[in-house]
Coordinates of C-alpha atoms and ligand atoms in Angstrom, one line a residue:
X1 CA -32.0 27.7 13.5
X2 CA -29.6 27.3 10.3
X3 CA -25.8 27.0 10.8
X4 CA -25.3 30.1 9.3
X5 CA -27.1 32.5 12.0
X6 CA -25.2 30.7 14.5
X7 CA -22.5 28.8 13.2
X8 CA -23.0 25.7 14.1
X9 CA -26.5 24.6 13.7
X10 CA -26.0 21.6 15.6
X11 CA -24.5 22.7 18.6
X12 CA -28.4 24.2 19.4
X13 CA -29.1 26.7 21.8
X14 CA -26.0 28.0 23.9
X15 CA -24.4 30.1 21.2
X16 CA -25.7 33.0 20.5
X17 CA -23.0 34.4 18.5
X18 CA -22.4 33.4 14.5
X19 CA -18.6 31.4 14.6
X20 CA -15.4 33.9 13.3
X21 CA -15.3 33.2 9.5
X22 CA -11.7 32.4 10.2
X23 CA -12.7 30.3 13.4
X24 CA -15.1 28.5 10.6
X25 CA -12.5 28.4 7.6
X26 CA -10.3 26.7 10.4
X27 CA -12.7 24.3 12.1
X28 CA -15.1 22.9 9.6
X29 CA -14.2 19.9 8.1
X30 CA -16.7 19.6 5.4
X31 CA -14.5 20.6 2.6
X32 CA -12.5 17.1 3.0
X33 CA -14.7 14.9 5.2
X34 CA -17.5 15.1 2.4
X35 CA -16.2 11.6 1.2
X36 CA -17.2 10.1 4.2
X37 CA -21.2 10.8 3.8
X38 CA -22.1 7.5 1.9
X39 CA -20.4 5.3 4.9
X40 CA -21.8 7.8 7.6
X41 CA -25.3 7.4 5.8
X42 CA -24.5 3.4 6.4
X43 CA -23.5 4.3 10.0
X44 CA -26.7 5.8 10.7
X45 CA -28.7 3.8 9.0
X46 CA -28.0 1.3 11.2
X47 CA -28.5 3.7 14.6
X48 CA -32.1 4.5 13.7
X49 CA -32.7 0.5 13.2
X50 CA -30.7 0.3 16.7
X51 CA -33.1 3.1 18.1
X52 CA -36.2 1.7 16.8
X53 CA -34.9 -1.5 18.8
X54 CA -34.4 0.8 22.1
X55 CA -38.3 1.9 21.2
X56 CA -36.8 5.7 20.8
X57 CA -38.4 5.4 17.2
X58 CA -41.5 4.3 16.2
X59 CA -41.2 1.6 12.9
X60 CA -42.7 4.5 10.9
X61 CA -40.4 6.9 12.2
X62 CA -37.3 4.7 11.5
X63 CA -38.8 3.7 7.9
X64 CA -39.2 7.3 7.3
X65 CA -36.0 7.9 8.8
X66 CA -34.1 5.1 6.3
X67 CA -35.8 6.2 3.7
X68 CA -34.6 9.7 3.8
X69 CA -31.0 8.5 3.9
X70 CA -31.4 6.1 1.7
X71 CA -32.1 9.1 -1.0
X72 CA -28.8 11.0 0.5
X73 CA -26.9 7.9 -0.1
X74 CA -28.4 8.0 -3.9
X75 CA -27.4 11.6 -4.0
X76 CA -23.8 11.4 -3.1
X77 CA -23.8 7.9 -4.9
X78 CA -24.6 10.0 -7.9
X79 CA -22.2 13.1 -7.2
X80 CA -19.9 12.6 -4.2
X81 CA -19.5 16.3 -4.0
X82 CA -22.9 16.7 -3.3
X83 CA -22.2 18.0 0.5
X84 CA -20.2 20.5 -0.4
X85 CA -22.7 22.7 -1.8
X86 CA -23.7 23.3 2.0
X87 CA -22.4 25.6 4.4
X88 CA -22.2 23.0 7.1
X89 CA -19.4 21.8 9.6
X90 CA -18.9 19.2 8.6
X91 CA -20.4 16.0 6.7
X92 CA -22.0 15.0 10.1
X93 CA -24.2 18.1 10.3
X94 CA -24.8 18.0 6.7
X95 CA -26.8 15.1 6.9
X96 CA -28.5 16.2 9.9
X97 CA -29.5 19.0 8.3
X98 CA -30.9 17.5 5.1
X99 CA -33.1 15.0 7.4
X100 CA -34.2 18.4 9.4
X101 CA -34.8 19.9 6.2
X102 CA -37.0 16.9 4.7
X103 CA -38.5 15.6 7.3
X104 CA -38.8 18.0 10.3
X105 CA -38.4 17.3 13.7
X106 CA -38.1 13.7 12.8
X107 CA -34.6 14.6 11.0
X108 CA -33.4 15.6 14.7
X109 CA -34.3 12.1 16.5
X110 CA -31.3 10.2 15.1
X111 CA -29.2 12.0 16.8
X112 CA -30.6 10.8 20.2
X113 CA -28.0 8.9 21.9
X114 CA -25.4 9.4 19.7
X115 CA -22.1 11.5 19.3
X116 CA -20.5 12.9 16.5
X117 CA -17.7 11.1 18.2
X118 CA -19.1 7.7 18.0
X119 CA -20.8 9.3 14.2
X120 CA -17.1 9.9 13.1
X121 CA -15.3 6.9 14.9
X122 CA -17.8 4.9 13.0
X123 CA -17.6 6.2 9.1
X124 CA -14.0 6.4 9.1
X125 CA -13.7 2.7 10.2
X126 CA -16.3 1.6 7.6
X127 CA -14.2 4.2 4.8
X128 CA -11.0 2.3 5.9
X129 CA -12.0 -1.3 5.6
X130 CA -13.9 -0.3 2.4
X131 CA -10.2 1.2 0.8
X132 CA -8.2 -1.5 2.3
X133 CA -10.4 -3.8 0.2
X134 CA -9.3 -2.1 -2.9
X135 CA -5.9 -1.3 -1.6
X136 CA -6.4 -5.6 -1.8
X137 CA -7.5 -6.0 -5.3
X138 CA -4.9 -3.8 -6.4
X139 CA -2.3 -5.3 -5.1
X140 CA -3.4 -8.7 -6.5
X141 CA -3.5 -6.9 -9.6
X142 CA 0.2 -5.5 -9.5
X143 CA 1.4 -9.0 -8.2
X144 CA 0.0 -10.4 -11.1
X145 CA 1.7 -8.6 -13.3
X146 CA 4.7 -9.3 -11.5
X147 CA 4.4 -13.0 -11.6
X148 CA 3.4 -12.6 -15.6
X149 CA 6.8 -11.0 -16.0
X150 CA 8.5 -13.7 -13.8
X151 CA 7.0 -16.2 -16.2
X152 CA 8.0 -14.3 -19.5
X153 CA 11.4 -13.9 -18.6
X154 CA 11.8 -17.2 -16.0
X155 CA 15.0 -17.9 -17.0
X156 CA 16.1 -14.6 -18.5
X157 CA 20.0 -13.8 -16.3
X158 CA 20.5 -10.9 -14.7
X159 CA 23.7 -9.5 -13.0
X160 CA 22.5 -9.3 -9.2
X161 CA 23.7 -6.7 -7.5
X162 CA 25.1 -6.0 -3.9
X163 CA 26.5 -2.3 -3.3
X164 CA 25.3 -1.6 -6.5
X165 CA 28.3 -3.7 -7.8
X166 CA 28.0 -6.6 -9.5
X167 CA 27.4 -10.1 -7.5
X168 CA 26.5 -12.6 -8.9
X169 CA 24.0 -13.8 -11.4
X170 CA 20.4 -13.9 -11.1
X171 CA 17.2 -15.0 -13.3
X172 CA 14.7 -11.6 -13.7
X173 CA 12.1 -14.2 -12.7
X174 CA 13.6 -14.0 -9.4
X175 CA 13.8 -10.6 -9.3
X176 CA 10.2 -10.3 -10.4
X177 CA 9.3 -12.6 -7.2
X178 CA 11.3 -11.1 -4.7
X179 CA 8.6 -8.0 -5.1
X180 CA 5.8 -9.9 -5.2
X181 CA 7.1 -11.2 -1.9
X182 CA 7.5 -8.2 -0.5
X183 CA 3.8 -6.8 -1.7
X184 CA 2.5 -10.6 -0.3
X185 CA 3.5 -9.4 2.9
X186 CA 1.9 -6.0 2.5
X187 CA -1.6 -7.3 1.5
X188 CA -0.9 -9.6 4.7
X189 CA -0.3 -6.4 7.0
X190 CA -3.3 -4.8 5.3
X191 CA -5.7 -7.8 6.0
X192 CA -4.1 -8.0 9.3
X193 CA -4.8 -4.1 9.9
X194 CA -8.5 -4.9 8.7
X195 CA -9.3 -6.8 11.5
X196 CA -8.6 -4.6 14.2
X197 CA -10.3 -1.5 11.4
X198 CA -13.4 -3.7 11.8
X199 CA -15.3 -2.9 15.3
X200 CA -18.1 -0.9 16.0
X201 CA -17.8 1.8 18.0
X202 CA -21.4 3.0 17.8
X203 CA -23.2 2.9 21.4
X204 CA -20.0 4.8 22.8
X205 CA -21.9 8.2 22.2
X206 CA -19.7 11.2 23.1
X207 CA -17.6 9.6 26.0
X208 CA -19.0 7.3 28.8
X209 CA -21.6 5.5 26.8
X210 CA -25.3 5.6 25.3
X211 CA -27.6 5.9 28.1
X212 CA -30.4 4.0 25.6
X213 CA -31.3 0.4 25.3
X214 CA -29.5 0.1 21.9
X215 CA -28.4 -3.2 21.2
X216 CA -25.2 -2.9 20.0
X217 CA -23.8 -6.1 18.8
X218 CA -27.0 -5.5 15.8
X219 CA -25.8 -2.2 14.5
X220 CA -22.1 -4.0 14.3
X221 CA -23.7 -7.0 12.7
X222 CA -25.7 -5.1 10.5
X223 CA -23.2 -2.8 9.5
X224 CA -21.0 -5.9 8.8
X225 CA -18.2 -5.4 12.1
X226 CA -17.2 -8.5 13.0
X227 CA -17.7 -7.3 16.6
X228 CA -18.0 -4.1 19.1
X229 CA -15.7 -1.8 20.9
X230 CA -15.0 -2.8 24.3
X231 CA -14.5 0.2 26.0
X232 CA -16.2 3.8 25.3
X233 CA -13.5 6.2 26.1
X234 CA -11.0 4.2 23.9
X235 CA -14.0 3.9 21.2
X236 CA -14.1 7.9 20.5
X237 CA -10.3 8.2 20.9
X238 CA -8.6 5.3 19.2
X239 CA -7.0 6.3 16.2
X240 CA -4.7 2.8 16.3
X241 CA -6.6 1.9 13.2
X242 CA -5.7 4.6 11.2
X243 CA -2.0 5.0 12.2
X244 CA -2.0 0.8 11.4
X245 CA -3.1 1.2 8.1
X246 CA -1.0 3.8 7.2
X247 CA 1.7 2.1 8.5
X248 CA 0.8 -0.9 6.1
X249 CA 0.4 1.3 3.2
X250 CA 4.2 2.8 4.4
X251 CA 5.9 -0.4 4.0
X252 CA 4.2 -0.9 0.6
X253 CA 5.3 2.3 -0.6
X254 CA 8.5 1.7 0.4
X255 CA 8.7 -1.4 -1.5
X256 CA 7.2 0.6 -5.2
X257 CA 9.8 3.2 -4.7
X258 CA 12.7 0.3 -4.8
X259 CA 10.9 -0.9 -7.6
X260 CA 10.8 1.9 -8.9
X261 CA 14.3 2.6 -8.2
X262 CA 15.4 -0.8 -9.5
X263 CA 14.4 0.0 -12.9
X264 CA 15.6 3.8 -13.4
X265 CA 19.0 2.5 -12.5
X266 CA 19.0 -0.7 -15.0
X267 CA 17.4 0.9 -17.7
X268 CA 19.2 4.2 -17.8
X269 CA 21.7 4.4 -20.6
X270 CA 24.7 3.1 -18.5
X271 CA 23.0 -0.1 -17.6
X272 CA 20.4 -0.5 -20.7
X273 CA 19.4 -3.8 -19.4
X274 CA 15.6 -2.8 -19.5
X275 CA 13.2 -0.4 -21.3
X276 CA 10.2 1.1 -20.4
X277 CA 7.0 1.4 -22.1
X278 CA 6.1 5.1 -23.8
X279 CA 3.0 4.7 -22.0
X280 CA 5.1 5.4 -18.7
X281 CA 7.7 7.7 -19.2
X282 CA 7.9 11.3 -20.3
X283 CA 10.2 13.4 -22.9
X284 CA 12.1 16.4 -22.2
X285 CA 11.1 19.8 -23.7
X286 CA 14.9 20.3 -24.6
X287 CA 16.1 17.2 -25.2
X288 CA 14.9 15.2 -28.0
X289 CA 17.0 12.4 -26.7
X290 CA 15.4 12.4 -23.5
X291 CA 13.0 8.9 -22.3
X292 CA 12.6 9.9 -18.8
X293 CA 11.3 7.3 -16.2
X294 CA 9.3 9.7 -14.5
X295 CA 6.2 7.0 -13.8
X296 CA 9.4 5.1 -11.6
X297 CA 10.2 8.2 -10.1
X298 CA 7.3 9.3 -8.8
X299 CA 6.9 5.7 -7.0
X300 CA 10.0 6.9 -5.6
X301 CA 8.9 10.1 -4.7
X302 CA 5.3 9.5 -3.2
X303 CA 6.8 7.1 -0.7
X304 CA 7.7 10.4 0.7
X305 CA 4.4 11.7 0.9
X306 CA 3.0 8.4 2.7
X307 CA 5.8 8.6 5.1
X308 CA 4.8 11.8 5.9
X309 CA 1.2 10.8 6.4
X310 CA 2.2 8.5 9.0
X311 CA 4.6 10.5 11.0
X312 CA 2.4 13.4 10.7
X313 CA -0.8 11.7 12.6
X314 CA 1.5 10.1 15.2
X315 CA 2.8 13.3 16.5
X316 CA -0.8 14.2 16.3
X317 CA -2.0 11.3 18.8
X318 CA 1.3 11.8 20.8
X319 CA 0.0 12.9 24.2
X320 CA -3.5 13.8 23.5
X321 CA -5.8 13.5 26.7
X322 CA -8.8 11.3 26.8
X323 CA -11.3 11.3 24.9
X324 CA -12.3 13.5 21.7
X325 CA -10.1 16.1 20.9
X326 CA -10.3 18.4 17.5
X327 CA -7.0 17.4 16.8
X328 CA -8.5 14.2 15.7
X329 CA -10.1 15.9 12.8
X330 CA -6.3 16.1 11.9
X331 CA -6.4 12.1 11.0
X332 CA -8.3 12.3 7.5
X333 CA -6.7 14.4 5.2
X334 CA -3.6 12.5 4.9
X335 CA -5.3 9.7 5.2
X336 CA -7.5 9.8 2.2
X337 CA -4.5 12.0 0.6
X338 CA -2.4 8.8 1.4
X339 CA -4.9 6.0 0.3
X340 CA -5.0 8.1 -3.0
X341 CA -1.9 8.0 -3.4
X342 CA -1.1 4.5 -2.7
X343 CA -4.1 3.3 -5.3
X344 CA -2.4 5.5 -7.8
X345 CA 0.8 4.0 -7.3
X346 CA 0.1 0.2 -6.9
X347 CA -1.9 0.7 -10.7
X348 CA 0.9 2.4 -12.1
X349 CA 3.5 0.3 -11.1
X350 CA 1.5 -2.5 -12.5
X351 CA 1.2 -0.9 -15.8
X352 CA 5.6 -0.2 -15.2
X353 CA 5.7 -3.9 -15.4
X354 CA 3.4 -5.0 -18.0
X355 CA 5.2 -2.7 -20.3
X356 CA 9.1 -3.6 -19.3
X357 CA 11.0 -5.0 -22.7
X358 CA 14.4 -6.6 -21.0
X359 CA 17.6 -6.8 -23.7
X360 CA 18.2 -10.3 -23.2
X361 CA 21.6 -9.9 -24.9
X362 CA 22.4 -7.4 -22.7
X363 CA 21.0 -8.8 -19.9
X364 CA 23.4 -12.1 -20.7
X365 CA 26.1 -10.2 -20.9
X366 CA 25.9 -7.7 -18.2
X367 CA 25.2 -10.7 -15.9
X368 CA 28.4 -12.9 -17.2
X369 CA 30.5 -9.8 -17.2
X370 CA 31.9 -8.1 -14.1
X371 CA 33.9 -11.5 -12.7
X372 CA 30.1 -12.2 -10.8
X373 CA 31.2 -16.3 -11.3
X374 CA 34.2 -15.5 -9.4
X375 CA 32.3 -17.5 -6.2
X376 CA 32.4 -20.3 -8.3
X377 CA 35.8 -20.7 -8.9
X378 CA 36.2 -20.8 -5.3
X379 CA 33.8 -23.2 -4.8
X380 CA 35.2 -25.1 -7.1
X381 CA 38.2 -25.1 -4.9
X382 CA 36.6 -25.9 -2.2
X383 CA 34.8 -29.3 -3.8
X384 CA 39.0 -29.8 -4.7
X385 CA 39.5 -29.7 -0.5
X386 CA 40.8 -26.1 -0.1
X387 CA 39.5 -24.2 2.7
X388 CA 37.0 -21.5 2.2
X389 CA 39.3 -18.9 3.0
X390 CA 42.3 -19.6 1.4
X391 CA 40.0 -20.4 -1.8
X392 CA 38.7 -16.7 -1.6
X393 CA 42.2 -15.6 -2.1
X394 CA 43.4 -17.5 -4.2
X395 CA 40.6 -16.4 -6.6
X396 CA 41.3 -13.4 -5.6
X397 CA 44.5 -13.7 -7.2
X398 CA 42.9 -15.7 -10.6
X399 CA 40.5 -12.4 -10.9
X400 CA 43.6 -9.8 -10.5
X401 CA 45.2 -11.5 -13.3
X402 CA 42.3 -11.7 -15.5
X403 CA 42.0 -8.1 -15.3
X404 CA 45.6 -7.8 -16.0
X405 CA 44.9 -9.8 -19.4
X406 CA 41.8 -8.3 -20.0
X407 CA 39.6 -11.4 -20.3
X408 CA 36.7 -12.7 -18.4
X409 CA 37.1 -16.0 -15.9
X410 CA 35.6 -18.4 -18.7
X411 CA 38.3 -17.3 -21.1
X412 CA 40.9 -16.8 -19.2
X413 CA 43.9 -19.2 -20.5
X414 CA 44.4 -22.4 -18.2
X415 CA 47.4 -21.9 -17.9
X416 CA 47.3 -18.9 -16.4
X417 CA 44.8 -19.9 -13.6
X418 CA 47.5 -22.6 -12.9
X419 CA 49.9 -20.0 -12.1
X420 CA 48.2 -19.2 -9.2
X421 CA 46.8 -22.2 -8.1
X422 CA 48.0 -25.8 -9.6
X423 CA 44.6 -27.4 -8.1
X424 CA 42.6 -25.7 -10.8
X425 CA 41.8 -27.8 -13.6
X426 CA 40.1 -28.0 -17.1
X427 CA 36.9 -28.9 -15.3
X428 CA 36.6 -25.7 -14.0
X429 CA 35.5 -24.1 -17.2
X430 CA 32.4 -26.7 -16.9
X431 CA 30.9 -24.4 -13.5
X432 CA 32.1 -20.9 -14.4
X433 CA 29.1 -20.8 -17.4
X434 CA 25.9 -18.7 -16.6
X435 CA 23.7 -21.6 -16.8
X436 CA 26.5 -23.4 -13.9
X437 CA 26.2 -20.3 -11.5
X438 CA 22.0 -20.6 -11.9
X439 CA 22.1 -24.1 -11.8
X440 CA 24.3 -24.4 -8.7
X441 CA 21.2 -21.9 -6.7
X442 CA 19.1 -24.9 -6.4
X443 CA 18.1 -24.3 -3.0
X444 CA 14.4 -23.1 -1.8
X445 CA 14.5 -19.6 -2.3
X446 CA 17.7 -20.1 -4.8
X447 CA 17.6 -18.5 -7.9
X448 CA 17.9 -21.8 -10.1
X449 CA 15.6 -21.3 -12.8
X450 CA 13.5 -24.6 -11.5
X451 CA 13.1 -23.2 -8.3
X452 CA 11.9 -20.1 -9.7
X453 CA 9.3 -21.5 -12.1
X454 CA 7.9 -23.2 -8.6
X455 CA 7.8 -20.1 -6.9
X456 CA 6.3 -18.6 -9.9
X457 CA 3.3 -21.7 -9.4
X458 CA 3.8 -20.8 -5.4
X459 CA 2.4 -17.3 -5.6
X460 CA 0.0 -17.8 -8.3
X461 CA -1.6 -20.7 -6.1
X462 CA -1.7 -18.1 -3.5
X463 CA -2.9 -15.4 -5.7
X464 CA -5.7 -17.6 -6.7
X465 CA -6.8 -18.4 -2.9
X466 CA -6.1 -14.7 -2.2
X467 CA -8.7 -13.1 -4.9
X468 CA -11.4 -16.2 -4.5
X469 CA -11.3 -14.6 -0.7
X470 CA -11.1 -10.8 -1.3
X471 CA -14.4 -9.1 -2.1
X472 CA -13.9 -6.7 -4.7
X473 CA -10.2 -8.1 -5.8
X474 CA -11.1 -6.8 -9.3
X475 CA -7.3 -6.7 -10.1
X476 CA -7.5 -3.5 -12.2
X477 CA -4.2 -3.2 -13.5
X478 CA -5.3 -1.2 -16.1
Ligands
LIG1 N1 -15.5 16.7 12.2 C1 -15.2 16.1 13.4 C2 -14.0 15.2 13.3 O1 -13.7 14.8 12.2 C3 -16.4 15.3 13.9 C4 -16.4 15.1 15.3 C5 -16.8 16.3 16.1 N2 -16.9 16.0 17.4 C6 -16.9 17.0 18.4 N3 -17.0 16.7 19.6 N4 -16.7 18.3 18.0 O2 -13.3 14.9 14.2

């Protein structure tokens, strides 16, 4: 019986009516879980080696069997949109009915003890772990470039900000790393995520178990799981792993969009601290003037999207009964449209950083401007015994009057710091210099520029251990 006199092919013998074609436009799944045949094909793979195990399938049967998907795998290898030139359900059915098609009643044994549920569970772990691993690469590759930049422009100031205001001044290398920090700890959730991604729920069949002698620690092994579901019910139901991984991929986007953010704002016109490559920002059709940093503000702008992602299959989970329910079909659009997404943006954002050209000059004097040594003057008064406090006023004080006379700290007249505070002395030109206010960071973590170029050998130690241990870490920034 083919799915289109009934349907649903699959669902055999108690229909007798052909679906709604709304009812199928609304049900099938086909049209987006098509990128999942090449890791259900793995899936299933393994079950007919676990059902020749159980002696359901006879070592020809299974050879013939493998064989048959091996060819489907070559297929879909060759055009992933190979499934959708069926009329199927979904990608599960598709497959089933190729192998009908080929090989006859065989094709319809490798279903025996097994549930779409358990089927689906099963691919869309082995789809995750396989896009985490890139997700991986790719973020080695964007914290590489980050870490280049630190390197290029180690010692390079730059006015750090609080309240968008200026603070005090900072080395770009820093900046650089305080991203690739960030994205460190985002591989780390990934990899974290990956673990729990990576169990095999085959043997759960729809609900309450397979009632054949499958062993199932095999299939995991075989299918590279580092273990087995514990429980069946939880097995078909658990969508953890994917509201985990989106989660993971959340934070990251979070992090590109402030990158992202970070540069709009210091390389727009006002701040001109920073320029973007042509290769990653846009004219205007009316203005000829126009550099737009739209690359930046669509890292911004996705982060939206991903969010969405996430919420979106939480409410679906929230309150859904055991065990399989079709809402679950809900969990992969937005998840491969979010893992797209994310890929897109970690290899842009990587090619945002290779290209950045910082105005040193600018940078210098942005970062000396804007009283951001003003801390240091009251340090300085506190190394002469005044109390923090009363130190933080009285440079209060030095600053107002420096902006009365319209001169920065550094070369502000002596005397006129006197005025306000006899304990200031010629010494205290010595620490109100960029190259003081750097200096003076040398704490771990501190933005001194030696402790940056050791943070910038920290994370490319760790970068080193971090690809040697990722398969498929190709880096591809490009
Ligand atoms: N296309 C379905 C999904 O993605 C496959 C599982 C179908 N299971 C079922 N009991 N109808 O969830």
């Amino acid at each position: 019986m083919s799915q289109e006199s009934t349907g649903g092919g699959m669902w055999g013998g108690r229909f007798g009516e052909a679906g709604h074609p709304l009812f199928r436009a609304f049900n099938d799944s086909l049209r987006f879980d098509y990128r999942l045949a090449g890791h259900d094909l793995a899936g299933s793979i393994a079950w007919a080696d676990g059902l020749r195990g159980a002696g359901v399938l006879t070592d020809d049967e299974c050879g013939r069997l493998i064989d048959a998907m091996k060819g489907l795998m070559r297929e879909v290898a060759a055009d992933p949109r190979t499934p959708l030139g069926g009329a199927d359900e979904d990608v599960h059915s598709w497959i089933e009915r190729r192998l009908t098609e080929s090989l006859g009643a065989l094709g319809k044994k490798l279903h025996t003890g097994r549930s779409r549920n358990d089927e689906v569970a099963t691919a869309l772990r082995l789809w995750v772990r396989d896009e985490i691993d890139a997700r991986l690469g790719e973020l080695v590759g964007l914290r590489r470039a980050l870490v280049a930049f630190a390197k290029r422009e180690l010692d390079t100031p730059l006015a750090g900000y609080t309240h968008l205001q200026r603070a005090q001044p900072i080395v770009w290398g820093h900046w650089a790393l305080a991203y690739e920090q960030m994205l460190s700890r985002d591989a780390e959730r990934l990899r974290d995520a990956r673990r729990r991604v990576n169990v095999c729920p085959l043997g759960s069949a729809a609900l309450a178990g397979t009632t054949f002698r499958v062993n199932r620690e095999a299939i995991a092994a075989a299918l590279e799981f580092d273990g087995i579901t514990a429980n069946s019910l939880d097995a078909v139901s658990d969508r953890d792993f994917v509201v985990e991984t989106l989660g993971a991929l959340v934070l990251c986007a979070l992090h590109l969009s402030r990158l992202g953010e970070d540069l709009i704002v210091y390389s727009s016109g006002e701040f001109g601290l920073v320029a973007m490559s042509d290769r990653v920002t846009s004219g205007s059709s009316l203005m000829p003037q126009k550099k737009n940093p739209d690359a930046c503000e669509l890292l911004r702008g996705k982060a939206g999207r991903i969010i969405g992602a996430h919420a979106g299959l939480c409410a679906v989970l929230k309150g859904l009964p055991l065990a399989y329910n079709k809402d679950l079909q809900e969990d992969k659009e937005a998840l491969f449209d979010a893992m797209e997404q994310a890929s897109m943006c970690l290899r842009v954002a990587a090619v945002v950083v290779e290209g950045l050209e910082v105005d040193r000059e600018a940078c210098r004097a942005a970062a000396a401007g804007g009283y951001s040594n003003a801390t240091e003057l009251a340090d300085y008064l506190v190394g002469k015994g005044v109390a923090f406090r009363e130190a933080h006023d009285i440079t209060g004080r030095v600053v107002r009057e420096a902006i009365r006379l319209g001169v920065d700290l550094e070369r502000m007249p002596l005397e006129a710091m006197r005025a306000v505070d006899g304990r200031i002395g010629e010494d205290v030109f010595g620490v109100l210099t960029i190259e003081a206010c750097l200096a003076r960071r040398d704490v771990a973590g501190g933005t001194a520029v030696a402790r940056v170029r050791e943070a910038v050998a920290a994370a490319e130690r760790l970068l080193g251990e971090e690809s040697e241990n990722a398969e498929g870490a190709e880096g591809d920034a490009e």
